[in-house]
Coordinates of C-alpha atoms in Angstrom, one line a residue:
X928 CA 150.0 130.8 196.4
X929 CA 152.4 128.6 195.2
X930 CA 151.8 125.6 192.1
X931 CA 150.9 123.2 194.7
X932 CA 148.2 125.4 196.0
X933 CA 150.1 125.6 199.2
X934 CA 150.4 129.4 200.9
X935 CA 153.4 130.6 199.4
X936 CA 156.1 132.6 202.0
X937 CA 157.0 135.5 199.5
X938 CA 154.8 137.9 197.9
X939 CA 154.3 137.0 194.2
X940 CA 153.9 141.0 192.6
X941 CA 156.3 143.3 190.8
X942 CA 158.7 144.6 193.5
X943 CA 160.9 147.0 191.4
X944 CA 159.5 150.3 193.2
X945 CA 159.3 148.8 196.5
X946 CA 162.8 147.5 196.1
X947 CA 164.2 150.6 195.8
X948 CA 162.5 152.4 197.7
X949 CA 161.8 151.0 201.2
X950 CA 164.6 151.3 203.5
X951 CA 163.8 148.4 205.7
X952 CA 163.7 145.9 202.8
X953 CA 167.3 144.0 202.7
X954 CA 168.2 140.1 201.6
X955 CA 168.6 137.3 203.4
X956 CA 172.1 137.2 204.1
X957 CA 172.7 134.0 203.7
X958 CA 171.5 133.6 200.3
X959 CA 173.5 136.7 199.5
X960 CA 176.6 135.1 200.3
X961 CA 175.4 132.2 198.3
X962 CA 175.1 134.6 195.2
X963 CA 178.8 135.9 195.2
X964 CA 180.1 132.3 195.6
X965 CA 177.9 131.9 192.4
X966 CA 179.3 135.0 191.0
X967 CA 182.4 134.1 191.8
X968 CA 182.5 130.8 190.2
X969 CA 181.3 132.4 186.9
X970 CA 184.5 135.0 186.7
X971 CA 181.9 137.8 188.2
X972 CA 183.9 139.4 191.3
X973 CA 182.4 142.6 190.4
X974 CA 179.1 141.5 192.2
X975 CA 180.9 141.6 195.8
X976 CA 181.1 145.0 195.7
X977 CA 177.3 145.4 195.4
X978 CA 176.1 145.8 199.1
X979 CA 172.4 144.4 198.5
X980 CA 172.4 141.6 195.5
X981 CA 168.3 142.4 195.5
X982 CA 168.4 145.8 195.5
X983 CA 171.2 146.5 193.3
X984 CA 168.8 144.8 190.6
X985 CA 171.1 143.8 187.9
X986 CA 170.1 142.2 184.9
X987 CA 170.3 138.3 185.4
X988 CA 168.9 138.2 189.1
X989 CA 165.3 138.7 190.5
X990 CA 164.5 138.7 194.2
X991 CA 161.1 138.7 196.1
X992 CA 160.5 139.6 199.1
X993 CA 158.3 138.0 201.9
X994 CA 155.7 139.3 204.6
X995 CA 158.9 140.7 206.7
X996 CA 160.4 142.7 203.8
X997 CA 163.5 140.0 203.4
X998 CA 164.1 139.5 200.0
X999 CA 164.7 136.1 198.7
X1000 CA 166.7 134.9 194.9
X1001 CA 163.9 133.7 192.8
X1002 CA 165.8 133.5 189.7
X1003 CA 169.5 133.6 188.3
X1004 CA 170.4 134.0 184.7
X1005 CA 173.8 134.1 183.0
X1006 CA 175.0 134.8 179.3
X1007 CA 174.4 137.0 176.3
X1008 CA 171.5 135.6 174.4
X1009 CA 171.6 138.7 172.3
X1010 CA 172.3 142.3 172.3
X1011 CA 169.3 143.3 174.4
X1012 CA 169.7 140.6 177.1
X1013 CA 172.5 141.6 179.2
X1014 CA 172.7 139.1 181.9
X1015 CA 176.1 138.4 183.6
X1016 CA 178.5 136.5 181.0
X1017 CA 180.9 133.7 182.2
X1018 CA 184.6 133.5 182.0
X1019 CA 183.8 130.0 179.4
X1020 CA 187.5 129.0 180.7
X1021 CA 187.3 128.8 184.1
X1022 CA 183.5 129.5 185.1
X1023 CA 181.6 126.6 186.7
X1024 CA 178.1 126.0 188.6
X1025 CA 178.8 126.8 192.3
X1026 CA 177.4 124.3 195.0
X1027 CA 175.8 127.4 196.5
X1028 CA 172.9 127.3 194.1
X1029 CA 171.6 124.6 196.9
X1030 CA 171.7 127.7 199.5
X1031 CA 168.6 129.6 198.0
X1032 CA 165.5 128.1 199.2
X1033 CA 163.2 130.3 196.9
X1034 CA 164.8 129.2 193.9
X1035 CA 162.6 129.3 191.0
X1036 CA 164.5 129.6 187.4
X1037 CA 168.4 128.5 187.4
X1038 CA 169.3 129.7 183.4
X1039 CA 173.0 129.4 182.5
X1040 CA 173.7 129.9 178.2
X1041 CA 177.3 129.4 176.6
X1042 CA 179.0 129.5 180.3
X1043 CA 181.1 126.2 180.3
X1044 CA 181.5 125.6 176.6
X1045 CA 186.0 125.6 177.3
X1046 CA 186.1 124.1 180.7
X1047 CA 184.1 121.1 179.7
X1048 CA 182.2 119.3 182.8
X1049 CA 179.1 117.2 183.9
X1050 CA 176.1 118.4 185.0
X1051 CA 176.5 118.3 188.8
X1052 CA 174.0 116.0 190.4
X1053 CA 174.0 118.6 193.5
X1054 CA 171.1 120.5 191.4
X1055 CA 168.4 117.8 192.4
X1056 CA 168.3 119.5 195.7
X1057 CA 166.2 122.0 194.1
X1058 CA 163.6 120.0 193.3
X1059 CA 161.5 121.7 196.2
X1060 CA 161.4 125.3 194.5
X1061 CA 162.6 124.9 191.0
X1062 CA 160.5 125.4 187.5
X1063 CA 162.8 126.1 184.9
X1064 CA 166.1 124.9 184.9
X1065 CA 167.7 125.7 181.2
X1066 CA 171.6 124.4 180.5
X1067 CA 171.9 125.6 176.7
X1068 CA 175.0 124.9 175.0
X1069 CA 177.4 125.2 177.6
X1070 CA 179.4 121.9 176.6
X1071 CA 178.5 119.4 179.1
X1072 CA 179.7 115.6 179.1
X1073 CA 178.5 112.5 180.6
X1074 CA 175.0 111.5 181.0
X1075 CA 172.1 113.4 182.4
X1076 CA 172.0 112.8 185.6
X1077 CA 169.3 110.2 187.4
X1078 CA 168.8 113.0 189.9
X1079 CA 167.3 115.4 188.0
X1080 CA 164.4 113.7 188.6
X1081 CA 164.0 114.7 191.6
X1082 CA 163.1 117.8 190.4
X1083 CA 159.5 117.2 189.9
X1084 CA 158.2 120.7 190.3
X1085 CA 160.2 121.5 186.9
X1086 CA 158.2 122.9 184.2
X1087 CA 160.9 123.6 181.7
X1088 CA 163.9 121.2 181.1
X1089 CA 166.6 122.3 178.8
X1090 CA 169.7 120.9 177.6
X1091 CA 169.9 121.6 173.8
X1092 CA 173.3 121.5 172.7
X1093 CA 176.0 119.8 174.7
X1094 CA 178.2 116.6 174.3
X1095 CA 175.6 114.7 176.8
X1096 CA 175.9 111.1 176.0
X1097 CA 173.9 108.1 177.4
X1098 CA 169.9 107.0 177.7
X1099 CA 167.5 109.4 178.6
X1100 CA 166.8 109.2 182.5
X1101 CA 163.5 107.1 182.9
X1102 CA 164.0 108.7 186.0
X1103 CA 162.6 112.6 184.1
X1104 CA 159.0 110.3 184.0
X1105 CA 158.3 111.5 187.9
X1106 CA 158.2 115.3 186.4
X1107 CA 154.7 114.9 185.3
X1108 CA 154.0 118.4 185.2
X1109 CA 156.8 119.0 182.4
X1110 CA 156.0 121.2 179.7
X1111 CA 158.7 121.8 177.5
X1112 CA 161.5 119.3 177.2
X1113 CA 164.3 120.0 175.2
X1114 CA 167.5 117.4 174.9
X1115 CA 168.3 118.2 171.1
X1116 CA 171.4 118.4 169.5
X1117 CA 173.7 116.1 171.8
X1118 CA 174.9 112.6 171.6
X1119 CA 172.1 110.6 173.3
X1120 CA 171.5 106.9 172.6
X1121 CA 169.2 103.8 173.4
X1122 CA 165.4 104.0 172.4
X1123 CA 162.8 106.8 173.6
X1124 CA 161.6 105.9 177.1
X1125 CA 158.0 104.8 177.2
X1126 CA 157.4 108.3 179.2
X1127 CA 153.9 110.3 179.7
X1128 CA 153.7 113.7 180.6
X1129 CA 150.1 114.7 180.5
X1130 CA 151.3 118.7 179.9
X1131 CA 153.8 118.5 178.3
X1132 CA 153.7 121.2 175.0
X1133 CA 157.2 121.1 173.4
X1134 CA 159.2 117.5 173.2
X1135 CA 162.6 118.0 170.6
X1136 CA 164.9 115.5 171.0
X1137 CA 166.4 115.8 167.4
X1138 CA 169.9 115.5 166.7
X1139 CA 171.0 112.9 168.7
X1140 CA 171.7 109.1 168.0
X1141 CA 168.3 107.7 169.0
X1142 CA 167.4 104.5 168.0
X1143 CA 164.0 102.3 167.8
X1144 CA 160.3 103.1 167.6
X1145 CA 158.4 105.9 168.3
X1146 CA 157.2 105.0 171.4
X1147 CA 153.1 104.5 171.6
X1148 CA 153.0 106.3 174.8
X1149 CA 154.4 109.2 173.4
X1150 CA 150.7 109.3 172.0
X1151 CA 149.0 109.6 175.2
X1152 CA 151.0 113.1 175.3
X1153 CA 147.9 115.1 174.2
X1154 CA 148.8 118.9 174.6
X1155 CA 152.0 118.4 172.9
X1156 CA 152.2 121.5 170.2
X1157 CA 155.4 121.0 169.1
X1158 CA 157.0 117.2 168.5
X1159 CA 160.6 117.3 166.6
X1160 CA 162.2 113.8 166.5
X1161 CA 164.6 114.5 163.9
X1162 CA 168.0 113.5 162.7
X1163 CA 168.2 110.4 164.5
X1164 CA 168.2 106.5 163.9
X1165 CA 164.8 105.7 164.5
X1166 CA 162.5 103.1 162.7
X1167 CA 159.3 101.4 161.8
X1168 CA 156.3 103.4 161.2
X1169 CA 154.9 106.2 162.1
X1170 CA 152.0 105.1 164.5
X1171 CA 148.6 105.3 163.4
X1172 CA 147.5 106.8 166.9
X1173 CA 149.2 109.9 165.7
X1174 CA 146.0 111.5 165.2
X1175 CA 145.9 111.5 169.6
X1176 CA 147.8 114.6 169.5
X1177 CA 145.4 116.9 168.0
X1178 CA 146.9 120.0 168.9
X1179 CA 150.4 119.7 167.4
X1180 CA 151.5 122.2 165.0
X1181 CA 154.7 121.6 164.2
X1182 CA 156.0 118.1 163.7
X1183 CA 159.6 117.3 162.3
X1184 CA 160.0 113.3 162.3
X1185 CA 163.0 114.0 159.2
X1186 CA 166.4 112.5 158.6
X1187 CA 165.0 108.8 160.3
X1188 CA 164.4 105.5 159.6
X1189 CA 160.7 105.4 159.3
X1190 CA 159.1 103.3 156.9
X1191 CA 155.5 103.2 155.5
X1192 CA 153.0 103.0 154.5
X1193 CA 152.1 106.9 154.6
X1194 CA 149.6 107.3 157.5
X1195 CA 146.3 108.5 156.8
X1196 CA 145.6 109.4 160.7
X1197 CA 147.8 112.3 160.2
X1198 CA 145.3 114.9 158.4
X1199 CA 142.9 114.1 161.5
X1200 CA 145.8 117.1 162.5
X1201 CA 143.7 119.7 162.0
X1202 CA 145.7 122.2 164.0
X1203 CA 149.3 121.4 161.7
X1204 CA 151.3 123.6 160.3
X1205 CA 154.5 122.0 159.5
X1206 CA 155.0 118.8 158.5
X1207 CA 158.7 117.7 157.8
X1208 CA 159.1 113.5 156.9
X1209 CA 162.0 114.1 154.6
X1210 CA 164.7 111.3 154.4
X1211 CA 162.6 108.8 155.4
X1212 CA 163.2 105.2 153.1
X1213 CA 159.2 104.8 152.9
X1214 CA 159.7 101.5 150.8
X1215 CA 158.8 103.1 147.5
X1216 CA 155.3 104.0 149.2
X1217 CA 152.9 106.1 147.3
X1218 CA 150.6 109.2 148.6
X1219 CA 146.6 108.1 148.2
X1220 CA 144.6 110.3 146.7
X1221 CA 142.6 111.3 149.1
X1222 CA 146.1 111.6 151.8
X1223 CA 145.4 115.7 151.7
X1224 CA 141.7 115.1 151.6
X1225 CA 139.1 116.8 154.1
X1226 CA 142.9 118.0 156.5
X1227 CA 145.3 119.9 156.9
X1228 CA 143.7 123.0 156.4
X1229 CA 146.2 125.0 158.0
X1230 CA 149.0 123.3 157.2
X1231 CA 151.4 125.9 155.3
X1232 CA 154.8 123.7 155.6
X1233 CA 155.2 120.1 153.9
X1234 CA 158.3 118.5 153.3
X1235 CA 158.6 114.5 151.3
X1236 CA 161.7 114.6 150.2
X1237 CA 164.1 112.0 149.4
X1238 CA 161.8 109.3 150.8
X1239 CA 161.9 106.7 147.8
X1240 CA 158.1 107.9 147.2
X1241 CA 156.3 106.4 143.8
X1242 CA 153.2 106.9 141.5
X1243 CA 151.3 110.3 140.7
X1244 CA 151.3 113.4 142.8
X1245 CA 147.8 113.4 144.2
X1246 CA 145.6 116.1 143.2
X1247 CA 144.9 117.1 146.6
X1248 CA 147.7 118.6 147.5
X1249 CA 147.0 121.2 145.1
X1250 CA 143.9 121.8 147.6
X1251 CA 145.5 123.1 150.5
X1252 CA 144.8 126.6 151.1
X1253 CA 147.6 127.7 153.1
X1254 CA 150.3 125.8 152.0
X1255 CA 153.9 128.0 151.2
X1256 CA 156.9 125.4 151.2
X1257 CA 155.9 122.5 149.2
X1258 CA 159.0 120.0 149.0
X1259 CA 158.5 116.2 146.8
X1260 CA 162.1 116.9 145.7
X1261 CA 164.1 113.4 145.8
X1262 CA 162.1 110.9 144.9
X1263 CA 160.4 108.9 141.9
X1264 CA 157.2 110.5 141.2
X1265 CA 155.8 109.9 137.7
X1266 CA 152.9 111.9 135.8
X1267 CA 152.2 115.0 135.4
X1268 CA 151.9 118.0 138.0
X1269 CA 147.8 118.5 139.1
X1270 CA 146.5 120.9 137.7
X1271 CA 145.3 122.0 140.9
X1272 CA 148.6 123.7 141.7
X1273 CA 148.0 126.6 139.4
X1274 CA 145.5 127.7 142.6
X1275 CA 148.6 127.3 145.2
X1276 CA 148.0 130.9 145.8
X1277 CA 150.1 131.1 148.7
X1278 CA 153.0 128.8 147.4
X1279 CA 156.4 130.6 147.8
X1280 CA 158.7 127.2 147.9
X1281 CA 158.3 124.7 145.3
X1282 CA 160.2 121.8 144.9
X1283 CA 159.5 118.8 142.3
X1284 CA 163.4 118.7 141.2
X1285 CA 164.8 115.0 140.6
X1286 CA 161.8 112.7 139.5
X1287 CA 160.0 111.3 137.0
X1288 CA 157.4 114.0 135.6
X1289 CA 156.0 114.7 132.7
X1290 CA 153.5 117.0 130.9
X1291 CA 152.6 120.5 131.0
X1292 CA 153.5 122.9 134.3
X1293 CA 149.9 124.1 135.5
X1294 CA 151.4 127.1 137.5
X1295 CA 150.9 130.6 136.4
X1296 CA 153.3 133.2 135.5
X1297 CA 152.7 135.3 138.8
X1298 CA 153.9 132.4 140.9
X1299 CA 156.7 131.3 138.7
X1300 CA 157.8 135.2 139.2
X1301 CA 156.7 134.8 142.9
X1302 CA 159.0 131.8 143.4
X1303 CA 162.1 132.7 141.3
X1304 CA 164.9 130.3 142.0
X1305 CA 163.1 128.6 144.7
X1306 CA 160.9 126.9 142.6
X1307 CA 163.0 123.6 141.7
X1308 CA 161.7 121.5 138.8
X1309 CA 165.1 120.2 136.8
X1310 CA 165.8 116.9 136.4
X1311 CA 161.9 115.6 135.1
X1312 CA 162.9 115.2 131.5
X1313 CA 159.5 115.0 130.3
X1314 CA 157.9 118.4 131.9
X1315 CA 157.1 121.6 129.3
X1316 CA 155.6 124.7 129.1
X1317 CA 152.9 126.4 127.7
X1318 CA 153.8 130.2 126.4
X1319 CA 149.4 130.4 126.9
X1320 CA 150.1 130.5 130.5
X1321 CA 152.6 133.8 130.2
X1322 CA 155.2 131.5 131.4
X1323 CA 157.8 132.4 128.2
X1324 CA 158.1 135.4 129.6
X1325 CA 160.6 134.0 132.3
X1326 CA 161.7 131.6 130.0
X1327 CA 165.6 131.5 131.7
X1328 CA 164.0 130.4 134.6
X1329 CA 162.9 127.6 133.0
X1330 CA 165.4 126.8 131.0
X1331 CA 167.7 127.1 133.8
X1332 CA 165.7 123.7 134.9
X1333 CA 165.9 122.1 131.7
X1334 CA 162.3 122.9 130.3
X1335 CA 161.2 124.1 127.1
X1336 CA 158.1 124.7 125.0
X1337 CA 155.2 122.0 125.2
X1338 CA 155.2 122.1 121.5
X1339 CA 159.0 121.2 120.8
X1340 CA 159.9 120.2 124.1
X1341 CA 162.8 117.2 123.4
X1342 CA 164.9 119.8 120.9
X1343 CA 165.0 122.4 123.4
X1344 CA 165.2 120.3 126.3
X1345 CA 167.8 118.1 124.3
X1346 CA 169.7 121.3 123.8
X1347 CA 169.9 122.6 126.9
X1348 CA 171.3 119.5 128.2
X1349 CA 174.2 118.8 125.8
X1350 CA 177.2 119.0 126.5
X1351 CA 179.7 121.9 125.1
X1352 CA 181.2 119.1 122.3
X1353 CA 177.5 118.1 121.5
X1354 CA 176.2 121.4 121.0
X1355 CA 179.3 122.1 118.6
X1356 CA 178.4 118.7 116.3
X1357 CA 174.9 119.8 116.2
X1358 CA 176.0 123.4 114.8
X1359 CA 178.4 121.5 112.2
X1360 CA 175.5 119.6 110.8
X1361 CA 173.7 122.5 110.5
X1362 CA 175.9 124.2 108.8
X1363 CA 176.5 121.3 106.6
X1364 CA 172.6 121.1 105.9
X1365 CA 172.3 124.5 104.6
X1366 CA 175.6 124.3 102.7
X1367 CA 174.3 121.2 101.1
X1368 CA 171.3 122.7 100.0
X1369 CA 172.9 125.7 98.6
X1370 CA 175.0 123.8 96.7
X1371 CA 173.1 121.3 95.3
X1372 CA 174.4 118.3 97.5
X1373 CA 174.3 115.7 99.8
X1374 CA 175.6 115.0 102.9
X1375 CA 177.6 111.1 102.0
X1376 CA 176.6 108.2 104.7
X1377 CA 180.2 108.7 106.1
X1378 CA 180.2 112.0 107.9
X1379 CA 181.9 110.8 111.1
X1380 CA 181.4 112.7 114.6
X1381 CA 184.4 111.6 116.9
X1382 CA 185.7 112.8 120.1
X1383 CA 187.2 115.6 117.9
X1384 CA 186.2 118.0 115.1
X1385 CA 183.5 117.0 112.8
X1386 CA 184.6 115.1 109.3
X1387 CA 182.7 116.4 106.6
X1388 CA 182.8 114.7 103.1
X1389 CA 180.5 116.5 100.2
X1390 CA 179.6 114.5 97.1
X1391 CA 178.2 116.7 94.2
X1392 CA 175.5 115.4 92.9
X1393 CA 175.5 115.4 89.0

């Protein structure tokens, strides 16, 4: 049966045996023709020597047959995704998308990866006449120009649309709305422009659009998407705040809004989440906004991803994020947090990333030596001038990773922090007086109100004292 629940004319079972083995099986000429021109077009001449394209069975093409044992192209796949997947590879200097893709009525999945990337080109508008047959249609980083095409539209029986990586410039079609059955979408890492069109797709699982020049609001209809797992909006230009009707898509688990405009306040909807696992805001100019209290309250209980970083955030780290059992990257790097660390994160048990580098804290460290050992250099805490540590907590004994950062001993924290942070000509005038200190007391002296500390050695003058 086909999506549509209409009979379907091929037989939808593995076919790899009866392929090879049944004589009277052969494919539709036609569409055989149709695949060397494709072949062709793609630096592939080998393939014309191949009598039967089905049952020659090479990597990159799979055939089903129908109740008369013809066998029809279901799928076509070209390039080397990795060492185990060795479809047909393109000639990237001369390889293009034959119009004979049009000739195979059955087509289901049309893949081409890194074909095009030195001859570049448009995506041809010619593929819209697949819309009849076609679920998966995936143009990755082959270096196409121009816009996306209005046609592709047409192709409302497409599951899976994807386009990451390619010079595509332009809007995004309003036209892709009429593919309501769309699952995955993927139009990352190209040169697209305008504002998000207010589009629905009721199925749709994985929507990544980042990398691209995007502009304006996240659209409210985007809300109505409600089995969206995966929702990456990064890297672009887009503003205002995040909307409050966030909390709609309940089953995301990864969401990367990052490297934006957004501004706050933080929203609160967003630990109603309770499937989230990564949660990336960083770069976002939240207008000096602060994180409530309760923000990490009664949520995010599997969330083991956070990054805040560089988002002009103020005021106290709340205690609840110290709470969340399964967090491992933990990244508040960036902005202009002030107190002390929670004590709750001496029970991050699962932490593995820390970042607090480059704010305003103070006080003790809470953490414990087995996760200051755990974390190694990617726990970040310089540039807090007023954090410490206590040797109670067996952190002294990896005292050069904190003094890497800066941090001394609670109980004399400003002179070794002081230290650590002088310059090499500083650290030489404070060894001078020093010396000149114990000399002075050996000697029965004093040190005269003149000593002068230039840019140069330091003057000492000695006056005995009689």
């Amino acid at each position: 049966m086909s999506d549509s629940g209409a009979p379907s004319a091929l037989i939808d079972a593995p076919q790899t045996v009866f392929s090879m083995n049944n004589n009277r099986a052969r494919t539709n000429p036609h569409e055989q023709e149709a695949v060397y021109d494709i072949m062709r077009a793609t630096g592939n001449d080998w393939a014309t020597d191949i009598p039967d394209v089905c049952r020659g069975r090479w990597h990159g093409i799979e055939c089903m047959p129908d109740n008369d044992n013809v066998y029809h192209v279901v799928s076509l796949s070209f390039g080397a995704l990795s060492d185990d997947t060795a479809f047909p590879t393109c000639d990237s200097t001369h390889s293009f998308i034959s119009p004979s893709v049009t000739k195979l009525p059955h087509l289901r999945t049309l893949f081409f990866y890194r074909c095009f990337s030195n001859n570049p080109q448009p995506i041809p508008q010619f593929l819209a006449q697949l819309g009849p047959t076609l679920h998966t249609l995936i143009l990755r980083e082959n270096g196409f120009t121009g816009p996306i095409p209005n046609e592709l539209g047409n192709l409302t029986r497409l599951r899976v649309l994807d386009l990451h990586k390619n010079n595509l410039n332009g809007s995004i079609p309003i036209s892709l709305g009429r593919i309501t059955g769309l699952r995955s979408l993927d139009l990352s890492d190209n040169k697209l422009t305008g504002s998000i069109p207010s589009l629905t797709f009721p199925q749709l699982n994985v929507l990544d659009l980042n990398q691209n020049h995007l502009m304006g609001s996240i659209p409210s209809t985007l809300m109505s998407c409600h089995s969206l797992i995966k929702l990456d909006l990064s890297r672009n230009s887009l503003s205002g705040p995040i909307p409050e009707s966030i909390d709609n898509l309940k089953d995301l688990v990864l969401m990367d809004l990052s490297y934006n405009s957004l501004t706050g306040p933080f929203p609160m909807s967003l630990k109603k989440l309770n499937f989230l696992q990564t949660l990336v805001l960083n770069g976002n100019p939240m207008d000096s906004a602060t994180l409530p209290d309760n923000a990490f309250v009664h949520g995010f209980k599997d969330l083991m991803i956070l990054g805040l970083s560089n988002m002009n955030l103020k005021g106290p780290i709340p205690n609840s994020l110290g709470r969340l059992p399964k967090i491992r990257v933990l990244h508040l790097d960036g902005n202009k947090l002030n107190g002390s660390i929670p004590s709750s994160f001496g029970n991050l048990n699962s932490i593995s990333e820390l970042r607090l580098n480059n704010n305003m804290l103070s006080g003790a460290i809470p953490l414990k030596r087995d996760m200051v050992w755990r974390m190694r250099r990617k726990m970040k805490l310089s540039n807090n001038e007023g954090l410490c540590y206590n040797k109670e907590n067996g952190l002294g004994d990896d005292l050069q990773t904190l003094l890497d950062s800066g941090i001394g001993h609670c109980g004399d924290s400003k002179t070794v922090q002081h230290i650590s942070t002088l310059n090499r000509a500083s650290v030489n005038i404070f060894w001078d007086l020093l010396v000149i200190s114990l000399d002075c007391y050996l000697h029965h002296c004093h040190i005269a109100d003149d000593i002068k500390v230039s840019s140069g050695p330091l003057t000492r003058a000695k006056t005995k004292s009689f």
